[in-house]
mmCIF file of C-alpha atoms in Angstrom:
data_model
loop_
_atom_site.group_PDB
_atom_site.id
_atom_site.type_symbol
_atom_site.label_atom_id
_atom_site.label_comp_id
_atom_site.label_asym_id
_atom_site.label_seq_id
_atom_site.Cartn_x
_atom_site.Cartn_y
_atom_site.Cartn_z
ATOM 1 C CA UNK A 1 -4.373 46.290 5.512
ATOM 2 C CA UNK A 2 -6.191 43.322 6.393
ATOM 3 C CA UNK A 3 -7.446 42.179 2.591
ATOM 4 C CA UNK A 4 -3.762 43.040 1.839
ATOM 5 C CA UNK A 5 -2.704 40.436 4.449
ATOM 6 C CA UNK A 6 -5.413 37.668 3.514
ATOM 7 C CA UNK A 7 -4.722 38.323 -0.414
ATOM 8 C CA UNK A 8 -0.763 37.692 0.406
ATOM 9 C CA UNK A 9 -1.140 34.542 2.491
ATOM 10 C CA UNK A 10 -3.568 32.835 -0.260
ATOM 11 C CA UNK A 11 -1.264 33.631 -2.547
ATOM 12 C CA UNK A 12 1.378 31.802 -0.552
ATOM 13 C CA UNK A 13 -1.033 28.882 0.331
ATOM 14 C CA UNK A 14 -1.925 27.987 -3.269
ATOM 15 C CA UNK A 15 1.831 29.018 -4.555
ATOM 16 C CA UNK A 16 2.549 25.964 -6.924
ATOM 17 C CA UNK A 17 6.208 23.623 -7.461
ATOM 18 C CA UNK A 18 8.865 25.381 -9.367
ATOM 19 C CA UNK A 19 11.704 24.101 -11.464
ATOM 20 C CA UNK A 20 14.067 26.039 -8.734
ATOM 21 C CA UNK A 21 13.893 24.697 -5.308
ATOM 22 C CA UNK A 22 12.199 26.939 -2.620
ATOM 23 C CA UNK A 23 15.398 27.282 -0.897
ATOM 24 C CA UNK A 24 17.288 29.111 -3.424
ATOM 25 C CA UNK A 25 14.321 31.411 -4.085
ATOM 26 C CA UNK A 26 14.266 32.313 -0.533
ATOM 27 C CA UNK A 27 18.235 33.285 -0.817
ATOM 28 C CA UNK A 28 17.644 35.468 -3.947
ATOM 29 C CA UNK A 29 14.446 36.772 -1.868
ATOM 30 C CA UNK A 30 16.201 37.287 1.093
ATOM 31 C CA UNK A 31 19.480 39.659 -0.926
ATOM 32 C CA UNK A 32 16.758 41.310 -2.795
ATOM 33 C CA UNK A 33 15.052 42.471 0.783
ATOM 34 C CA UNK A 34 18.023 43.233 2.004
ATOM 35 C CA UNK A 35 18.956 45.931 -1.000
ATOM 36 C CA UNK A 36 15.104 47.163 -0.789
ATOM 37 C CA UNK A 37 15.371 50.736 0.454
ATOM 38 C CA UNK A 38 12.208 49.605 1.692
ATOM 39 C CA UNK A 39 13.023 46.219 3.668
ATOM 40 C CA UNK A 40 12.250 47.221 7.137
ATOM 41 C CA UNK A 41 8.325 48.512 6.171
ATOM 42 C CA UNK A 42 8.070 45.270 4.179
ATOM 43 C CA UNK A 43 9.810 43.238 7.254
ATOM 44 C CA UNK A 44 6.915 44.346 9.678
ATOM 45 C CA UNK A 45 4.468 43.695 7.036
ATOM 46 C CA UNK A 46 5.413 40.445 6.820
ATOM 47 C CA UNK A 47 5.892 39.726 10.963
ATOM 48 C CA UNK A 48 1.830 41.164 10.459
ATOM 49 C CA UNK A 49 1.122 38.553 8.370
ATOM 50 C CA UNK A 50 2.626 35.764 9.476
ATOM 51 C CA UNK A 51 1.431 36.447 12.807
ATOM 52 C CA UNK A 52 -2.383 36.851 11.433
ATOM 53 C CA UNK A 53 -1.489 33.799 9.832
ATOM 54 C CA UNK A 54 -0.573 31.485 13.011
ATOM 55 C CA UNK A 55 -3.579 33.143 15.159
ATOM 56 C CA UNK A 56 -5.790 32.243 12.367
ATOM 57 C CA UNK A 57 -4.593 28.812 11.900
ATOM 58 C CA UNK A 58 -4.460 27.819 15.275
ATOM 59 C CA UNK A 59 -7.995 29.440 15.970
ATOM 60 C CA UNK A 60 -9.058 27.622 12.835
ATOM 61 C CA UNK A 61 -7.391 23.729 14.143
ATOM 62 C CA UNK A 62 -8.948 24.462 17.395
ATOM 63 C CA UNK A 63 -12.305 24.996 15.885
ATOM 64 C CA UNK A 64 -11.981 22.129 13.522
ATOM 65 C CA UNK A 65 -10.877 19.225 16.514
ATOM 66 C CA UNK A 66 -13.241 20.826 19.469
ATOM 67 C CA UNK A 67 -16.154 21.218 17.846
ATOM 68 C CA UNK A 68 -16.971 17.447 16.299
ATOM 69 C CA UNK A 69 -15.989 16.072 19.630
ATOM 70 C CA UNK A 70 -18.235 18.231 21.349
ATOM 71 C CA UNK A 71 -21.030 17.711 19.122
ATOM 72 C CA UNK A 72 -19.996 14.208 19.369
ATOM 73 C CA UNK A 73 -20.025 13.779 23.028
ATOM 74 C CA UNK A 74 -23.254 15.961 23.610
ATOM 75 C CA UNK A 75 -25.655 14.206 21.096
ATOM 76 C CA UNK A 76 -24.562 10.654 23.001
ATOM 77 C CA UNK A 77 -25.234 12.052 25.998
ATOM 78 C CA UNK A 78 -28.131 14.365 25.321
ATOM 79 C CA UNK A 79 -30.340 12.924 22.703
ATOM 80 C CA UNK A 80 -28.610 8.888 22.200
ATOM 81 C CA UNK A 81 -28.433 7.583 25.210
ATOM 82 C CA UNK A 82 -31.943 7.811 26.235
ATOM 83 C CA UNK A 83 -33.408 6.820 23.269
ATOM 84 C CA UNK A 84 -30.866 3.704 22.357
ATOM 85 C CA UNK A 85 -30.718 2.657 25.684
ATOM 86 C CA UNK A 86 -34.864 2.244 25.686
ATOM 87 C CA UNK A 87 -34.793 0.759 22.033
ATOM 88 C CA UNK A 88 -32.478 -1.750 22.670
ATOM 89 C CA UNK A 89 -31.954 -2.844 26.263
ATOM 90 C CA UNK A 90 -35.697 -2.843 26.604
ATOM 91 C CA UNK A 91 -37.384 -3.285 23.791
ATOM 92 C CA UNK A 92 -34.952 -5.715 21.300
ATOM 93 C CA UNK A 93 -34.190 -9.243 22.445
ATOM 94 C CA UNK A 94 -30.684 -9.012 20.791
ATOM 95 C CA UNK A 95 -27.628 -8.936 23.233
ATOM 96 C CA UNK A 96 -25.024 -8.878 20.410
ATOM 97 C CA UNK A 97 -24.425 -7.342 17.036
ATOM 98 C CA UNK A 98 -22.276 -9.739 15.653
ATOM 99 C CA UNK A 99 -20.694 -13.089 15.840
ATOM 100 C CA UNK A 100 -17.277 -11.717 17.050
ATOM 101 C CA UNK A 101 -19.125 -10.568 20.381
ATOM 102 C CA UNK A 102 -20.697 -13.948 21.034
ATOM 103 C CA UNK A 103 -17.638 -16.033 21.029
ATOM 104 C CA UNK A 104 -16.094 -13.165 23.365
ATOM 105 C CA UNK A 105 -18.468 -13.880 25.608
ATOM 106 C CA UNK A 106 -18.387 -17.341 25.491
ATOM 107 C CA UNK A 107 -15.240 -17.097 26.009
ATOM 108 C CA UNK A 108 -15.645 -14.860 28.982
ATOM 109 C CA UNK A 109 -18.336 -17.225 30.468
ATOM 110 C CA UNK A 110 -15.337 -20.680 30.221
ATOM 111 C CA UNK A 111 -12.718 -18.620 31.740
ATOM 112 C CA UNK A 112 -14.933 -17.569 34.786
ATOM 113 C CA UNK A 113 -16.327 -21.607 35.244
ATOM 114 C CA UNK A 114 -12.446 -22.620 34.900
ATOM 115 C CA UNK A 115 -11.251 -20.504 37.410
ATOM 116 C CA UNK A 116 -13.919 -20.919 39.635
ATOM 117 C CA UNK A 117 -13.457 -25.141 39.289
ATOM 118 C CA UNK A 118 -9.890 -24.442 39.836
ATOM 119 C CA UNK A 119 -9.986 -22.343 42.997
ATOM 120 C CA UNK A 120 -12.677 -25.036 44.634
ATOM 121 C CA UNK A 121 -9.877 -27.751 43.649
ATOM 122 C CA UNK A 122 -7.092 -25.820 44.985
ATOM 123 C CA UNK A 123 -9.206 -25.608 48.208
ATOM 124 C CA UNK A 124 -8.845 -21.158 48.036
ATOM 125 C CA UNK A 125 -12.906 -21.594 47.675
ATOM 126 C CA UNK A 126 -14.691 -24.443 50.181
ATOM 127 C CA UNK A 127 -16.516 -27.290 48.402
ATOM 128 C CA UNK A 128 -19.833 -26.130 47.427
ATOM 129 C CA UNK A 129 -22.873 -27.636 46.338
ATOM 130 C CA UNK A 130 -23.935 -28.066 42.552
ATOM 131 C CA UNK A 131 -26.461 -25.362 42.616
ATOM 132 C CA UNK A 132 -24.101 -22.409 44.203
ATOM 133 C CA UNK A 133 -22.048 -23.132 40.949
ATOM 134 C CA UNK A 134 -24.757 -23.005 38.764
ATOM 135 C CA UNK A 135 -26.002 -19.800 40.541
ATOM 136 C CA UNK A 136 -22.766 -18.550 40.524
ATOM 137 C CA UNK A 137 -22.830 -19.342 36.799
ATOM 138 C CA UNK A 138 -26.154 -17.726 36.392
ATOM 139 C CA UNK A 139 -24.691 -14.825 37.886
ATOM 140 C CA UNK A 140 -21.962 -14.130 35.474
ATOM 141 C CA UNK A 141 -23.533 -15.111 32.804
ATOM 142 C CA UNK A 142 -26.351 -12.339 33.652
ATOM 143 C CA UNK A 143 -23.438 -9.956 34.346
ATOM 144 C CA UNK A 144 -21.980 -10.607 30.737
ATOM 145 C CA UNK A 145 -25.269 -10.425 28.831
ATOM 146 C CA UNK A 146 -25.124 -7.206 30.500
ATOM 147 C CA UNK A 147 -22.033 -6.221 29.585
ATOM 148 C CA UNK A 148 -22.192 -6.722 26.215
ATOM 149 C CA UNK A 149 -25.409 -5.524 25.295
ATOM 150 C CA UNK A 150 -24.298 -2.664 26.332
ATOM 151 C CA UNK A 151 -21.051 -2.787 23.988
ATOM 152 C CA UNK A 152 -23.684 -3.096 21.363
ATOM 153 C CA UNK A 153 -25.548 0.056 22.647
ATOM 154 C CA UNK A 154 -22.318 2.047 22.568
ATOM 155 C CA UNK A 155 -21.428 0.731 19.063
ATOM 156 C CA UNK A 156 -24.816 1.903 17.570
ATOM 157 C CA UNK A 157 -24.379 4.973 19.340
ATOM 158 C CA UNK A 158 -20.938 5.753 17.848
ATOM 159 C CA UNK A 159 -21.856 5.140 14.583
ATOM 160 C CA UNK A 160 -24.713 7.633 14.745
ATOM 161 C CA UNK A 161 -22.502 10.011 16.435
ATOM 162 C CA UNK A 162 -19.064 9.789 14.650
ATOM 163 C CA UNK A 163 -21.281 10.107 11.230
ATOM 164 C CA UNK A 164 -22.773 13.468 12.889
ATOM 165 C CA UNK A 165 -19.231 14.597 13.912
ATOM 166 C CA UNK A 166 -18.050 13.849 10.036
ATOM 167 C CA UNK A 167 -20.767 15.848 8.769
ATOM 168 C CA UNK A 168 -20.266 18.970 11.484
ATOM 169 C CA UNK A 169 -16.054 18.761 10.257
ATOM 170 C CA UNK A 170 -16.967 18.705 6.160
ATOM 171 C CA UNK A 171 -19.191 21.665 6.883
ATOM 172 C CA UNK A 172 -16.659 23.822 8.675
ATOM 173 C CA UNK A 173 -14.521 22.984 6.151
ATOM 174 C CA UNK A 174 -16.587 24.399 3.477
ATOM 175 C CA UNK A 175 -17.893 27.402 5.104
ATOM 176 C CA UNK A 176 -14.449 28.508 5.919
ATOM 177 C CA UNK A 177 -12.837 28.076 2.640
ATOM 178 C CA UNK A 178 -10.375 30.978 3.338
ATOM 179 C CA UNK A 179 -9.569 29.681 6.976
ATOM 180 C CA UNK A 180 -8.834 26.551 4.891
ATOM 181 C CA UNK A 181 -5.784 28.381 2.549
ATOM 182 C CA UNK A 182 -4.746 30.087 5.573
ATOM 183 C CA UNK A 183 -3.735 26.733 7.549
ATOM 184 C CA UNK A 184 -2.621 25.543 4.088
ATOM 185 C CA UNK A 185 -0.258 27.519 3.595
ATOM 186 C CA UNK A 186 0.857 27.779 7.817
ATOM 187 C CA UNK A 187 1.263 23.934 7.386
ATOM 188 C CA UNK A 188 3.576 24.289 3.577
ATOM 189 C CA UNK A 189 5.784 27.082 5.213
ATOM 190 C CA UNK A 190 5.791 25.021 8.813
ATOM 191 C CA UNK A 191 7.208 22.221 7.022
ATOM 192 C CA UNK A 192 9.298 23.815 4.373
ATOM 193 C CA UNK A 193 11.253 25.537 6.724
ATOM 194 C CA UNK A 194 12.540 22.716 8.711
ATOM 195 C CA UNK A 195 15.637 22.219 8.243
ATOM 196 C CA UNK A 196 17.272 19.531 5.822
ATOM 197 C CA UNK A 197 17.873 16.826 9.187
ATOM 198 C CA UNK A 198 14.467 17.629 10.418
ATOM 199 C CA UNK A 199 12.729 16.616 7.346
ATOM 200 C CA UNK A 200 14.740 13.638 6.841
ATOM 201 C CA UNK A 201 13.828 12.606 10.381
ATOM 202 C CA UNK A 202 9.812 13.106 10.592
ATOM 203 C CA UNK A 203 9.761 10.584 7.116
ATOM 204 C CA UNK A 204 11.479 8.324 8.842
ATOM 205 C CA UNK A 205 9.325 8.207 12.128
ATOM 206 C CA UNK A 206 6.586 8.910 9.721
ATOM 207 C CA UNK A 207 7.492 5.447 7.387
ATOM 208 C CA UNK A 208 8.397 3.181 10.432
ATOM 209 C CA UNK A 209 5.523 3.703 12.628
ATOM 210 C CA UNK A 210 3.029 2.932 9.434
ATOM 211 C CA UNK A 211 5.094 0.940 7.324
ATOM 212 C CA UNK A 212 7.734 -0.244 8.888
ATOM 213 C CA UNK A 213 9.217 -4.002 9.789
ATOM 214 C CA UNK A 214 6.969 -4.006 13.394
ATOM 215 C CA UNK A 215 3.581 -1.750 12.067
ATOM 216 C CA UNK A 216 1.386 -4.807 11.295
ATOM 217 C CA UNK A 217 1.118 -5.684 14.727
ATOM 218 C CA UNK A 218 -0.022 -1.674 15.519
ATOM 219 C CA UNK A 219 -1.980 -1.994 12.569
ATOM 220 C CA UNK A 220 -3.741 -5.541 14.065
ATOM 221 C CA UNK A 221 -4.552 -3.610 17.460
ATOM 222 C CA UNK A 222 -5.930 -0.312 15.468
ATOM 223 C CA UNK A 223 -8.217 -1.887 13.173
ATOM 224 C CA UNK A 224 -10.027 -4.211 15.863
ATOM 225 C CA UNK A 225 -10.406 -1.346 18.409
ATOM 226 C CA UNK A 226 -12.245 0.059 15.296
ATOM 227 C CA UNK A 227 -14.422 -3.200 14.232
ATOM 228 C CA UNK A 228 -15.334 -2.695 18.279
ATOM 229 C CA UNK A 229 -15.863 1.035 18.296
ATOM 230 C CA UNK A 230 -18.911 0.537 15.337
ATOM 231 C CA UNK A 231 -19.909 -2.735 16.432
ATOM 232 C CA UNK A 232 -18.741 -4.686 12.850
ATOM 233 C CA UNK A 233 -17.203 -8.602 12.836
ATOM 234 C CA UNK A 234 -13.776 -8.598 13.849
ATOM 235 C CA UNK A 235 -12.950 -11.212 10.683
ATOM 236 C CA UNK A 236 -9.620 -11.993 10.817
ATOM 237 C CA UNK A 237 -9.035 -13.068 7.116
ATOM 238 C CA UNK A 238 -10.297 -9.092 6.945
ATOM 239 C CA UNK A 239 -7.434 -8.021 9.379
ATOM 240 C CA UNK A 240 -5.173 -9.636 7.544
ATOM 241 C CA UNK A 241 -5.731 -8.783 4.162
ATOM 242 C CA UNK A 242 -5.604 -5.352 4.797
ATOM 243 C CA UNK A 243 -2.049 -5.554 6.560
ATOM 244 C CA UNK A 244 -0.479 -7.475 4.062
ATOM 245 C CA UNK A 245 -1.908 -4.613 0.988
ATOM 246 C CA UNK A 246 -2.748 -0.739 2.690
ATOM 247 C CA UNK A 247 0.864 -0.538 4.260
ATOM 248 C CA UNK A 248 2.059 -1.145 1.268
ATOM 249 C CA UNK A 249 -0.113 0.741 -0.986
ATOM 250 C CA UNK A 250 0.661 3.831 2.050
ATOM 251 C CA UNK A 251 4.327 2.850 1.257
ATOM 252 C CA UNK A 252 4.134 3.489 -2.245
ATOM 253 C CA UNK A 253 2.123 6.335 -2.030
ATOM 254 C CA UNK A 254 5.000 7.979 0.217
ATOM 255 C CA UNK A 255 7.791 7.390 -1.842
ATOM 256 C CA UNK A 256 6.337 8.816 -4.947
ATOM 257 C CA UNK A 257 5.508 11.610 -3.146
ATOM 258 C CA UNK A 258 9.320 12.103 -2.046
ATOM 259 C CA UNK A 259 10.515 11.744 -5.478
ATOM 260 C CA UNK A 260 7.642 13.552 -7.108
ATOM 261 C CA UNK A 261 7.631 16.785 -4.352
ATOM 262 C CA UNK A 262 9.967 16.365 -2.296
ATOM 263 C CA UNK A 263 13.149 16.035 -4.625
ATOM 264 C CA UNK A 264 11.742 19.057 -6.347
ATOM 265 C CA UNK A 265 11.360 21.121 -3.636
ATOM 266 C CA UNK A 266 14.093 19.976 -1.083
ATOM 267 C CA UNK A 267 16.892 17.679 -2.830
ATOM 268 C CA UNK A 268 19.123 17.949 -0.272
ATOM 269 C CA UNK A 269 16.588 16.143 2.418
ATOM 270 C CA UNK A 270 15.965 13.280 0.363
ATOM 271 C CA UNK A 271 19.480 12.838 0.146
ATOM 272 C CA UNK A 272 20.178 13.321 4.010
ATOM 273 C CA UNK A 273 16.701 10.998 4.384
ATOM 274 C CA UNK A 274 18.532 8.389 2.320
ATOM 275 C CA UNK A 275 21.820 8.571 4.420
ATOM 276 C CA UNK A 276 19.881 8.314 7.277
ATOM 277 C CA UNK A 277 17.731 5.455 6.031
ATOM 278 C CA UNK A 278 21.120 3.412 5.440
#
């Protein structure tokens, strides 16, 4: 029963584009079941397998986002920390990996002596003498070093780590091959059997959250937290250039994919997606 369960939902996950959309297979299906002498046997076989089938994929999703983030967090804590901490903090004289970090804080280091001028002028802070503003100075300054070479610590860490994590999820992957077809095919049928409006409504969240009128400003703030998560120069010509060309390579991507697949599959969504759209 079970290899007749796991041969019927690969079959289903690799089950290719027709010239008739999946909807009017599913009516001719669904008359054919119902004249099959046979239909209620076949209709628990099929509850069996569909069940198997969303156990199995959400065992398999579970696997596939805990694991690399445990493995991710464990080897920083565990074996990274200790050993980047001592190779860097003690025994490099760098504070920061790039130029990006510098100007930071530099930056940091004005705002701290302006505000600090401007609360003794304002009279919120009595008038001190020259060298409890340069200790106070000193201080900060000490405090930001700090700060940031630790920012560089974590960004040599995370690159070690998140290249572990990548590794751990391409293995799972390729171990579990049939756990693989299984969500495949969960994922087709999940999405397949929305109906007409739902479709037509995830593209459109889908389009204007990455390629819509206000994403380059999302796509600004996403691409510097990453330039900070490994530690790289946050160039702005770099930022730039790739908001003004992946959004609209993603853009193009996603509308040959609704008139390649989709208006195969599911005419009648692209045409509620474009009366939507309007």
């Amino acid at each position: 029963m079970k290899y007749w369960n796991l041969k019927k939902i690969n079959q289903s996950a690799f089950e290719k584009t027709g010239i008739i959309p999946r909807s009017m297979n599913k009516l001719f299906n669904r008359f054919k079941q119902e004249l099959n002498p046979n239909a209620e046997v076949e209709a628990l076989e099929e509850f069996k397998v569909a069940k198997y089938q969303t156990s199995t994929s959400v065992k398999y999703i579970i696997v596939l986002l805990i694991i690399p983030i445990l493995i991710n967090q464990l080897s920083k804590i565990i074996i990274l920390d200790p050993i980047i901490n001592h190779v860097w903090n003690r025994s490099s004289d760098y504070i920061f990996l790039n130029r990006s970090q510098e100007e930071r804080a530099f930056a940091d280091l004005q705002r701290f002596e302006e505000k600090l001028h401007f609360e003794i002028l304002i009279g919120k802070l009595d008038s001190v003498p020259i060298k409890n503003v340069q200790k106070k100075m000193s201080d900060k300054a000490l405090e930001i070093a700090l700060e940031y070479s630790q920012e560089s610590a974590n960004a040599i860490k995370n690159i070690i780590a998140d290249f572990i994590s990548i590794i751990i999820f391409l293995s799972i992957l390729i171990i579990n091959k049939r756990q693989f077809s299984i969500l495949k095919s969960f994922v087709n049928e999940s999405i397949y059997g929305l109906s007409d409006t739902a479709k037509a409504f995830l593209i459109i969240l889908f389009t204007d959250i990455f390629v819509g009128f206000h994403s380059p400003h999302g796509w600004e703030i996403v691409i510097e937290a990453i330039l900070r998560h490994f530690g790289l120069p946050e160039s702005r010509d770099f930022i730039f250039i790739f908001i003004s060309t992946f959004p609209v390579v993603l853009d193009t991507i996603f509308k040959y994919w609704i008139f390649r697949y989709l208006n195969k599959i599911s005419p009648s969504a692209v045409a509620t997606y474009h009366n939507m759209n309007e």
